[in-house]
Amino acid sequence: GNSVTQMEGPVTLSEEAFLTINCTYTATGYPSLFWYVQYPGEGLQLLLKATKADDKGSNKGFEATYRKETTSFHLEKGSVQVSDSAVYFCALNSGAGSYQLTFGKGTKLSVIP
Amino acid sequence: GAVVSQHPSRVICKSGTSVKIECRSLDFQATTMFWYRQFPKQSLMLMATSNEGSKATYEQGVEKDKFLINHASLTLSTLTVTSAHPEDSSFYICSARDRGGRGVGYTFGSGTRLTVV
């Protein structure tokens, strides 16, 4: 079956530090990959996505590259801000007629001034 | 962009009563709606998938008679927690798939914090 494994948090960084949140997946076929962000007390917002191998998704300074050879989709940002503090979820959709998303367990990021 | 309006955002109810949560897609047609439950510090657990005009498909272990899902139109889906008990207290989130052919697009509601006392 499909699964998503992401690094466990919490992750605490100082403002302007470099961020990496690892995400690896197991899926049949050619999945689409996503990163969602959840701010406290809110629902999920799509941060970025990639639909095929070697695609790079980017938004708000965050980037992730779909690496089929390593089945990974690591999230990176060069300089985090306090406002980036949130929980980040890696997810996949396997396609093939299914519209379900499979989520990782989430990684809580806290950025301190 | 696509917006899903979910309400109420917070609700407190007495044990034994029922609570209805609504999700509306405001500017697109949602052929498929997903309902999730999120426990503190945990990931989202898919409860059920509903397609407009048909019965919802529930995940294993989710009581369909307790969590009633109705998806009567392309813009509205509801989740009713019947005879709620304190263990049903949780954060419930809906997610809609856009019918409009925008690729693999999912839009999430802002969530409902349910507290059963």
PDB file of C-alpha atoms in Angstrom:
ATOM      1  CA  GLY A   1       0.000   0.000   0.000  1.00  0.00           C
ATOM      2  CA  ASN A   2       0.895   3.666  -0.061  1.00  0.00           C
ATOM      3  CA  SER A   3       2.740   5.283   2.800  1.00  0.00           C
ATOM      4  CA  VAL A   4       4.549   8.498   3.648  1.00  0.00           C
ATOM      5  CA  THR A   5       7.315   8.775   6.199  1.00  0.00           C
ATOM      6  CA  GLN A   6       8.502  12.142   7.364  1.00  0.00           C
ATOM      7  CA  MET A   7      10.960  13.137  10.014  1.00  0.00           C
ATOM      8  CA  GLU A   8       9.590  13.391  13.468  1.00  0.00           C
ATOM      9  CA  GLY A   9       9.578  16.687  15.193  1.00  0.00           C
ATOM     10  CA  PRO A  10       9.405  18.950  16.815  1.00  0.00           C
ATOM     11  CA  VAL A  11      11.993  20.968  14.974  1.00  0.00           C
ATOM     12  CA  THR A  12      13.155  24.201  16.566  1.00  0.00           C
ATOM     13  CA  LEU A  13      15.210  26.671  14.562  1.00  0.00           C
ATOM     14  CA  SER A  14      16.413  30.193  14.957  1.00  0.00           C
ATOM     15  CA  GLU A  15      15.162  32.824  12.553  1.00  0.00           C
ATOM     16  CA  GLU A  16      17.072  32.823   9.234  1.00  0.00           C
ATOM     17  CA  ALA A  17      18.267  29.247   9.709  1.00  0.00           C
ATOM     18  CA  PHE A  18      18.125  26.679   6.918  1.00  0.00           C
ATOM     19  CA  LEU A  19      15.259  24.219   7.042  1.00  0.00           C
ATOM     20  CA  THR A  20      15.046  20.659   5.788  1.00  0.00           C
ATOM     21  CA  ILE A  21      12.167  18.338   6.548  1.00  0.00           C
ATOM     22  CA  ASN A  22      12.707  14.890   5.104  1.00  0.00           C
ATOM     23  CA  CYS A  23       9.930  12.960   3.425  1.00  0.00           C
ATOM     24  CA  THR A  24      10.080   9.581   1.742  1.00  0.00           C
ATOM     25  CA  TYR A  25       7.264   7.610   0.241  1.00  0.00           C
ATOM     26  CA  THR A  26       6.135   4.214  -0.916  1.00  0.00           C
ATOM     27  CA  ALA A  27       3.586   4.055  -3.671  1.00  0.00           C
ATOM     28  CA  THR A  28       2.540   2.109  -6.693  1.00  0.00           C
ATOM     29  CA  GLY A  29       2.565   3.814 -10.037  1.00  0.00           C
ATOM     30  CA  TYR A  30       3.463   7.450 -10.416  1.00  0.00           C
ATOM     31  CA  PRO A  31       2.168   9.412  -7.458  1.00  0.00           C
ATOM     32  CA  SER A  32       1.726  13.143  -7.136  1.00  0.00           C
ATOM     33  CA  LEU A  33       3.441  14.588  -4.087  1.00  0.00           C
ATOM     34  CA  PHE A  34       2.397  17.446  -1.850  1.00  0.00           C
ATOM     35  CA  TRP A  35       3.439  19.505   1.118  1.00  0.00           C
ATOM     36  CA  TYR A  36       0.688  20.994   3.238  1.00  0.00           C
ATOM     37  CA  VAL A  37       1.046  23.456   6.094  1.00  0.00           C
ATOM     38  CA  GLN A  38      -1.236  23.754   9.099  1.00  0.00           C
ATOM     39  CA  TYR A  39      -1.096  26.856  11.262  1.00  0.00           C
ATOM     40  CA  PRO A  40      -2.382  26.580  14.846  1.00  0.00           C
ATOM     41  CA  GLY A  41      -6.124  26.045  15.025  1.00  0.00           C
ATOM     42  CA  GLU A  42      -6.571  26.020  11.276  1.00  0.00           C
ATOM     43  CA  GLY A  43      -7.094  23.558   8.445  1.00  0.00           C
ATOM     44  CA  LEU A  44      -4.473  22.574   5.909  1.00  0.00           C
ATOM     45  CA  GLN A  45      -3.175  24.774   3.145  1.00  0.00           C
ATOM     46  CA  LEU A  46      -1.379  23.495   0.091  1.00  0.00           C
ATOM     47  CA  LEU A  47       2.190  24.725   0.212  1.00  0.00           C
ATOM     48  CA  LEU A  48       3.550  23.132  -2.956  1.00  0.00           C
ATOM     49  CA  LYS A  49       3.228  20.086  -5.131  1.00  0.00           C
ATOM     50  CA  ALA A  50       4.960  18.084  -7.848  1.00  0.00           C
ATOM     51  CA  THR A  51       3.275  15.690 -10.196  1.00  0.00           C
ATOM     52  CA  LYS A  52       6.156  13.911 -11.907  1.00  0.00           C
ATOM     53  CA  ALA A  53       9.749  12.895 -11.381  1.00  0.00           C
ATOM     54  CA  ASP A  54      12.305  15.718 -11.232  1.00  0.00           C
ATOM     55  CA  ASP A  55       9.618  18.364 -10.886  1.00  0.00           C
ATOM     56  CA  LYS A  56      10.387  21.042  -8.330  1.00  0.00           C
ATOM     57  CA  GLY A  57       7.531  22.572  -6.414  1.00  0.00           C
ATOM     58  CA  SER A  58       8.093  25.972  -4.864  1.00  0.00           C
ATOM     59  CA  ASN A  59       6.132  28.568  -2.945  1.00  0.00           C
ATOM     60  CA  LYS A  60       6.875  31.272  -0.370  1.00  0.00           C
ATOM     61  CA  GLY A  61      10.574  30.401  -0.394  1.00  0.00           C
ATOM     62  CA  PHE A  62       9.937  26.695   0.209  1.00  0.00           C
ATOM     63  CA  GLU A  63      11.073  24.116  -2.323  1.00  0.00           C
ATOM     64  CA  ALA A  64      10.827  20.360  -2.779  1.00  0.00           C
ATOM     65  CA  THR A  65      12.041  18.183  -5.645  1.00  0.00           C
ATOM     66  CA  TYR A  66      10.358  14.944  -6.660  1.00  0.00           C
ATOM     67  CA  ARG A  67      13.150  12.355  -6.603  1.00  0.00           C
ATOM     68  CA  LYS A  68      11.922   9.086  -7.963  1.00  0.00           C
ATOM     69  CA  GLU A  69      15.260   7.328  -7.590  1.00  0.00           C
ATOM     70  CA  THR A  70      15.277   7.939  -3.850  1.00  0.00           C
ATOM     71  CA  THR A  71      11.474   8.095  -3.463  1.00  0.00           C
ATOM     72  CA  SER A  72      11.865  11.366  -1.635  1.00  0.00           C
ATOM     73  CA  PHE A  73      10.297  14.816  -1.550  1.00  0.00           C
ATOM     74  CA  HIS A  74      12.250  16.756   1.055  1.00  0.00           C
ATOM     75  CA  LEU A  75      11.064  20.231   1.983  1.00  0.00           C
ATOM     76  CA  GLU A  76      13.652  23.016   2.167  1.00  0.00           C
ATOM     77  CA  LYS A  77      13.788  26.701   2.874  1.00  0.00           C
ATOM     78  CA  GLY A  78      16.917  28.781   2.942  1.00  0.00           C
ATOM     79  CA  SER A  79      15.948  31.239   5.659  1.00  0.00           C
ATOM     80  CA  VAL A  80      13.012  30.569   7.954  1.00  0.00           C
ATOM     81  CA  GLN A  81      10.928  33.209   9.651  1.00  0.00           C
ATOM     82  CA  VAL A  82       8.933  33.156  12.869  1.00  0.00           C
ATOM     83  CA  SER A  83       5.781  33.174  10.747  1.00  0.00           C
ATOM     84  CA  ASP A  84       6.794  29.791   9.292  1.00  0.00           C
ATOM     85  CA  SER A  85       6.066  28.148  12.630  1.00  0.00           C
ATOM     86  CA  ALA A  86       3.453  25.506  11.848  1.00  0.00           C
ATOM     87  CA  VAL A  87       2.975  21.798  11.274  1.00  0.00           C
ATOM     88  CA  TYR A  88       4.061  20.522   7.873  1.00  0.00           C
ATOM     89  CA  PHE A  89       2.560  17.436   6.254  1.00  0.00           C
ATOM     90  CA  CYS A  90       3.966  15.498   3.342  1.00  0.00           C
ATOM     91  CA  ALA A  91       1.324  13.674   1.306  1.00  0.00           C
ATOM     92  CA  LEU A  92       0.843  11.689  -1.860  1.00  0.00           C
ATOM     93  CA  ASN A  93      -1.882  10.736  -4.239  1.00  0.00           C
ATOM     94  CA  SER A  94      -1.212   7.555  -6.134  1.00  0.00           C
ATOM     95  CA  GLY A  95      -3.488   8.412  -9.035  1.00  0.00           C
ATOM     96  CA  ALA A  96      -4.829   5.425 -10.945  1.00  0.00           C
ATOM     97  CA  GLY A  97      -8.386   6.567 -10.360  1.00  0.00           C
ATOM     98  CA  SER A  98      -8.004   7.160  -6.636  1.00  0.00           C
ATOM     99  CA  TYR A  99      -8.325  10.650  -5.249  1.00  0.00           C
ATOM    100  CA  GLN A 100      -7.331   9.860  -1.695  1.00  0.00           C
ATOM    101  CA  LEU A 101      -4.376  11.555  -0.099  1.00  0.00           C
ATOM    102  CA  THR A 102      -2.017   9.598   2.120  1.00  0.00           C
ATOM    103  CA  PHE A 103      -0.410  11.807   4.761  1.00  0.00           C
ATOM    104  CA  GLY A 104       2.727  11.595   6.787  1.00  0.00           C
ATOM    105  CA  LYS A 105       2.450  12.169  10.521  1.00  0.00           C
ATOM    106  CA  GLY A 106       3.405  15.815  10.322  1.00  0.00           C
ATOM    107  CA  THR A 107       6.424  17.735  11.549  1.00  0.00           C
ATOM    108  CA  LYS A 108       5.992  20.636  13.901  1.00  0.00           C
ATOM    109  CA  LEU A 109       8.325  23.530  13.206  1.00  0.00           C
ATOM    110  CA  SER A 110       8.974  26.262  15.742  1.00  0.00           C
ATOM    111  CA  VAL A 111      11.053  29.248  14.694  1.00  0.00           C
ATOM    112  CA  ILE A 112      12.376  31.432  17.473  1.00  0.00           C
ATOM    113  CA  PRO A 113      13.543  35.032  17.066  1.00  0.00           C
TER     114      PRO A 113
ATOM    115  CA  GLY B   1      -8.391  30.199  -5.827  1.00  0.00           C
ATOM    116  CA  ALA B   2     -10.678  27.448  -4.663  1.00  0.00           C
ATOM    117  CA  VAL B   3     -12.227  27.945  -1.247  1.00  0.00           C
ATOM    118  CA  VAL B   4     -14.007  25.529   1.049  1.00  0.00           C
ATOM    119  CA  SER B   5     -16.004  27.130   3.827  1.00  0.00           C
ATOM    120  CA  GLN B   6     -16.347  24.937   6.899  1.00  0.00           C
ATOM    121  CA  HIS B   7     -18.451  25.811   9.899  1.00  0.00           C
ATOM    122  CA  PRO B   8     -18.801  25.997  12.716  1.00  0.00           C
ATOM    123  CA  SER B   9     -15.160  26.526  13.552  1.00  0.00           C
ATOM    124  CA  ARG B  10     -15.775  25.601  17.154  1.00  0.00           C
ATOM    125  CA  VAL B  11     -18.659  23.870  18.856  1.00  0.00           C
ATOM    126  CA  ILE B  12     -19.269  22.662  22.375  1.00  0.00           C
ATOM    127  CA  CYS B  13     -22.120  20.262  22.895  1.00  0.00           C
ATOM    128  CA  LYS B  14     -23.528  18.136  25.652  1.00  0.00           C
ATOM    129  CA  SER B  15     -22.999  14.415  25.689  1.00  0.00           C
ATOM    130  CA  GLY B  16     -25.813  12.624  23.869  1.00  0.00           C
ATOM    131  CA  THR B  17     -26.651  15.421  21.488  1.00  0.00           C
ATOM    132  CA  SER B  18     -25.904  15.603  17.766  1.00  0.00           C
ATOM    133  CA  VAL B  19     -23.733  18.098  15.960  1.00  0.00           C
ATOM    134  CA  LYS B  20     -23.717  18.954  12.267  1.00  0.00           C
ATOM    135  CA  ILE B  21     -20.644  20.256  10.487  1.00  0.00           C
ATOM    136  CA  GLU B  22     -20.984  21.807   7.038  1.00  0.00           C
ATOM    137  CA  CYS B  23     -18.512  22.209   4.244  1.00  0.00           C
ATOM    138  CA  ARG B  24     -19.312  24.292   1.196  1.00  0.00           C
ATOM    139  CA  SER B  25     -17.232  24.753  -1.898  1.00  0.00           C
ATOM    140  CA  LEU B  26     -17.633  28.411  -2.762  1.00  0.00           C
ATOM    141  CA  ASP B  27     -16.351  28.731  -6.286  1.00  0.00           C
ATOM    142  CA  PHE B  28     -16.077  25.250  -7.660  1.00  0.00           C
ATOM    143  CA  GLN B  29     -17.964  21.993  -7.829  1.00  0.00           C
ATOM    144  CA  ALA B  30     -16.755  19.374  -5.407  1.00  0.00           C
ATOM    145  CA  THR B  31     -17.514  15.959  -6.798  1.00  0.00           C
ATOM    146  CA  THR B  32     -15.654  14.265  -3.965  1.00  0.00           C
ATOM    147  CA  MET B  33     -15.410  15.326  -0.330  1.00  0.00           C
ATOM    148  CA  PHE B  34     -13.111  13.772   2.220  1.00  0.00           C
ATOM    149  CA  TRP B  35     -13.690  13.950   5.944  1.00  0.00           C
ATOM    150  CA  TYR B  36     -10.756  13.699   8.310  1.00  0.00           C
ATOM    151  CA  ARG B  37     -10.326  13.562  12.026  1.00  0.00           C
ATOM    152  CA  GLN B  38      -7.207  14.872  13.677  1.00  0.00           C
ATOM    153  CA  PHE B  39      -6.157  14.021  17.199  1.00  0.00           C
ATOM    154  CA  PRO B  40      -3.776  16.282  19.118  1.00  0.00           C
ATOM    155  CA  LYS B  41      -0.229  16.088  17.796  1.00  0.00           C
ATOM    156  CA  GLN B  42      -1.215  13.473  15.239  1.00  0.00           C
ATOM    157  CA  SER B  43      -1.772  13.268  11.560  1.00  0.00           C
ATOM    158  CA  LEU B  44      -5.073  13.296   9.766  1.00  0.00           C
ATOM    159  CA  MET B  45      -7.119  10.148   9.840  1.00  0.00           C
ATOM    160  CA  LEU B  46      -9.386   9.710   6.854  1.00  0.00           C
ATOM    161  CA  MET B  47     -12.876   8.890   8.078  1.00  0.00           C
ATOM    162  CA  ALA B  48     -14.844   8.689   4.880  1.00  0.00           C
ATOM    163  CA  THR B  49     -15.073   9.683   1.257  1.00  0.00           C
ATOM    164  CA  SER B  50     -18.289  10.966  -0.218  1.00  0.00           C
ATOM    165  CA  ASN B  51     -19.283  11.487  -3.811  1.00  0.00           C
ATOM    166  CA  GLU B  52     -22.126  13.752  -4.758  1.00  0.00           C
ATOM    167  CA  GLY B  53     -25.409  11.914  -4.870  1.00  0.00           C
ATOM    168  CA  SER B  54     -24.156   8.603  -3.531  1.00  0.00           C
ATOM    169  CA  LYS B  55     -23.498   7.001  -0.182  1.00  0.00           C
ATOM    170  CA  ALA B  56     -20.258   7.724   1.585  1.00  0.00           C
ATOM    171  CA  THR B  57     -17.498   5.143   1.778  1.00  0.00           C
ATOM    172  CA  TYR B  58     -16.241   4.781   5.320  1.00  0.00           C
ATOM    173  CA  GLU B  59     -12.779   3.716   6.381  1.00  0.00           C
ATOM    174  CA  GLN B  60     -12.354   0.653   8.495  1.00  0.00           C
ATOM    175  CA  GLY B  61     -13.204   1.251  12.112  1.00  0.00           C
ATOM    176  CA  VAL B  62     -15.348   4.339  11.499  1.00  0.00           C
ATOM    177  CA  GLU B  63     -18.949   3.901  12.613  1.00  0.00           C
ATOM    178  CA  LYS B  64     -21.174   4.995   9.755  1.00  0.00           C
ATOM    179  CA  ASP B  65     -24.241   5.213  11.988  1.00  0.00           C
ATOM    180  CA  LYS B  66     -22.430   7.563  14.307  1.00  0.00           C
ATOM    181  CA  PHE B  67     -20.780   9.770  11.696  1.00  0.00           C
ATOM    182  CA  LEU B  68     -23.452  10.510   9.126  1.00  0.00           C
ATOM    183  CA  ILE B  69     -22.224  12.044   5.915  1.00  0.00           C
ATOM    184  CA  ASN B  70     -24.458  13.649   3.341  1.00  0.00           C
ATOM    185  CA  HIS B  71     -23.245  15.012   0.029  1.00  0.00           C
ATOM    186  CA  ALA B  72     -26.499  16.106  -1.523  1.00  0.00           C
ATOM    187  CA  SER B  73     -25.105  18.659  -3.928  1.00  0.00           C
ATOM    188  CA  LEU B  74     -21.895  19.524  -5.700  1.00  0.00           C
ATOM    189  CA  THR B  75     -21.255  22.375  -3.290  1.00  0.00           C
ATOM    190  CA  LEU B  76     -22.331  21.037   0.087  1.00  0.00           C
ATOM    191  CA  SER B  77     -21.340  18.109   2.261  1.00  0.00           C
ATOM    192  CA  THR B  78     -22.251  17.625   5.897  1.00  0.00           C
ATOM    193  CA  LEU B  79     -20.938  15.464   8.706  1.00  0.00           C
ATOM    194  CA  THR B  80     -23.279  14.812  11.604  1.00  0.00           C
ATOM    195  CA  VAL B  81     -21.858  13.374  14.786  1.00  0.00           C
ATOM    196  CA  THR B  82     -24.801  11.619  16.384  1.00  0.00           C
ATOM    197  CA  SER B  83     -25.173  10.986  20.095  1.00  0.00           C
ATOM    198  CA  ALA B  84     -21.833  12.582  20.725  1.00  0.00           C
ATOM    199  CA  HIS B  85     -19.647  11.471  23.596  1.00  0.00           C
ATOM    200  CA  PRO B  86     -16.512  13.014  25.091  1.00  0.00           C
ATOM    201  CA  GLU B  87     -14.320  10.606  23.118  1.00  0.00           C
ATOM    202  CA  ASP B  88     -15.668  12.179  19.926  1.00  0.00           C
ATOM    203  CA  SER B  89     -14.015  15.449  20.878  1.00  0.00           C
ATOM    204  CA  SER B  90     -11.549  16.187  18.124  1.00  0.00           C
ATOM    205  CA  PHE B  91     -10.663  18.415  15.208  1.00  0.00           C
ATOM    206  CA  TYR B  92     -12.617  17.549  12.070  1.00  0.00           C
ATOM    207  CA  ILE B  93     -11.494  18.728   8.650  1.00  0.00           C
ATOM    208  CA  CYS B  94     -13.113  18.381   5.253  1.00  0.00           C
ATOM    209  CA  SER B  95     -11.347  18.398   1.932  1.00  0.00           C
ATOM    210  CA  ALA B  96     -12.903  18.792  -1.474  1.00  0.00           C
ATOM    211  CA  ARG B  97     -11.647  17.622  -4.798  1.00  0.00           C
ATOM    212  CA  ASP B  98     -12.244  20.072  -7.568  1.00  0.00           C
ATOM    213  CA  ARG B  99     -14.327  18.758 -10.422  1.00  0.00           C
ATOM    214  CA  GLY B 100     -13.084  21.429 -12.731  1.00  0.00           C
ATOM    215  CA  GLY B 101     -10.158  19.517 -14.129  1.00  0.00           C
ATOM    216  CA  ARG B 102      -7.463  21.528 -12.398  1.00  0.00           C
ATOM    217  CA  GLY B 103      -5.316  18.503 -12.020  1.00  0.00           C
ATOM    218  CA  VAL B 104      -4.839  16.912  -8.682  1.00  0.00           C
ATOM    219  CA  GLY B 105      -6.408  19.634  -6.587  1.00  0.00           C
ATOM    220  CA  TYR B 106      -7.654  19.401  -3.043  1.00  0.00           C
ATOM    221  CA  THR B 107      -8.935  22.265  -0.981  1.00  0.00           C
ATOM    222  CA  PHE B 108      -9.280  21.947   2.764  1.00  0.00           C
ATOM    223  CA  GLY B 109     -11.752  23.567   5.062  1.00  0.00           C
ATOM    224  CA  SER B 110     -10.481  25.440   8.083  1.00  0.00           C
ATOM    225  CA  GLY B 111     -11.577  22.718  10.465  1.00  0.00           C
ATOM    226  CA  THR B 112     -14.078  22.337  13.296  1.00  0.00           C
ATOM    227  CA  ARG B 113     -13.000  21.904  16.883  1.00  0.00           C
ATOM    228  CA  LEU B 114     -15.646  19.739  18.566  1.00  0.00           C
ATOM    229  CA  THR B 115     -15.735  19.502  22.340  1.00  0.00           C
ATOM    230  CA  VAL B 116     -18.261  17.190  23.947  1.00  0.00           C
ATOM    231  CA  VAL B 117     -18.885  17.821  27.624  1.00  0.00           C
TER     232      VAL B 117
END
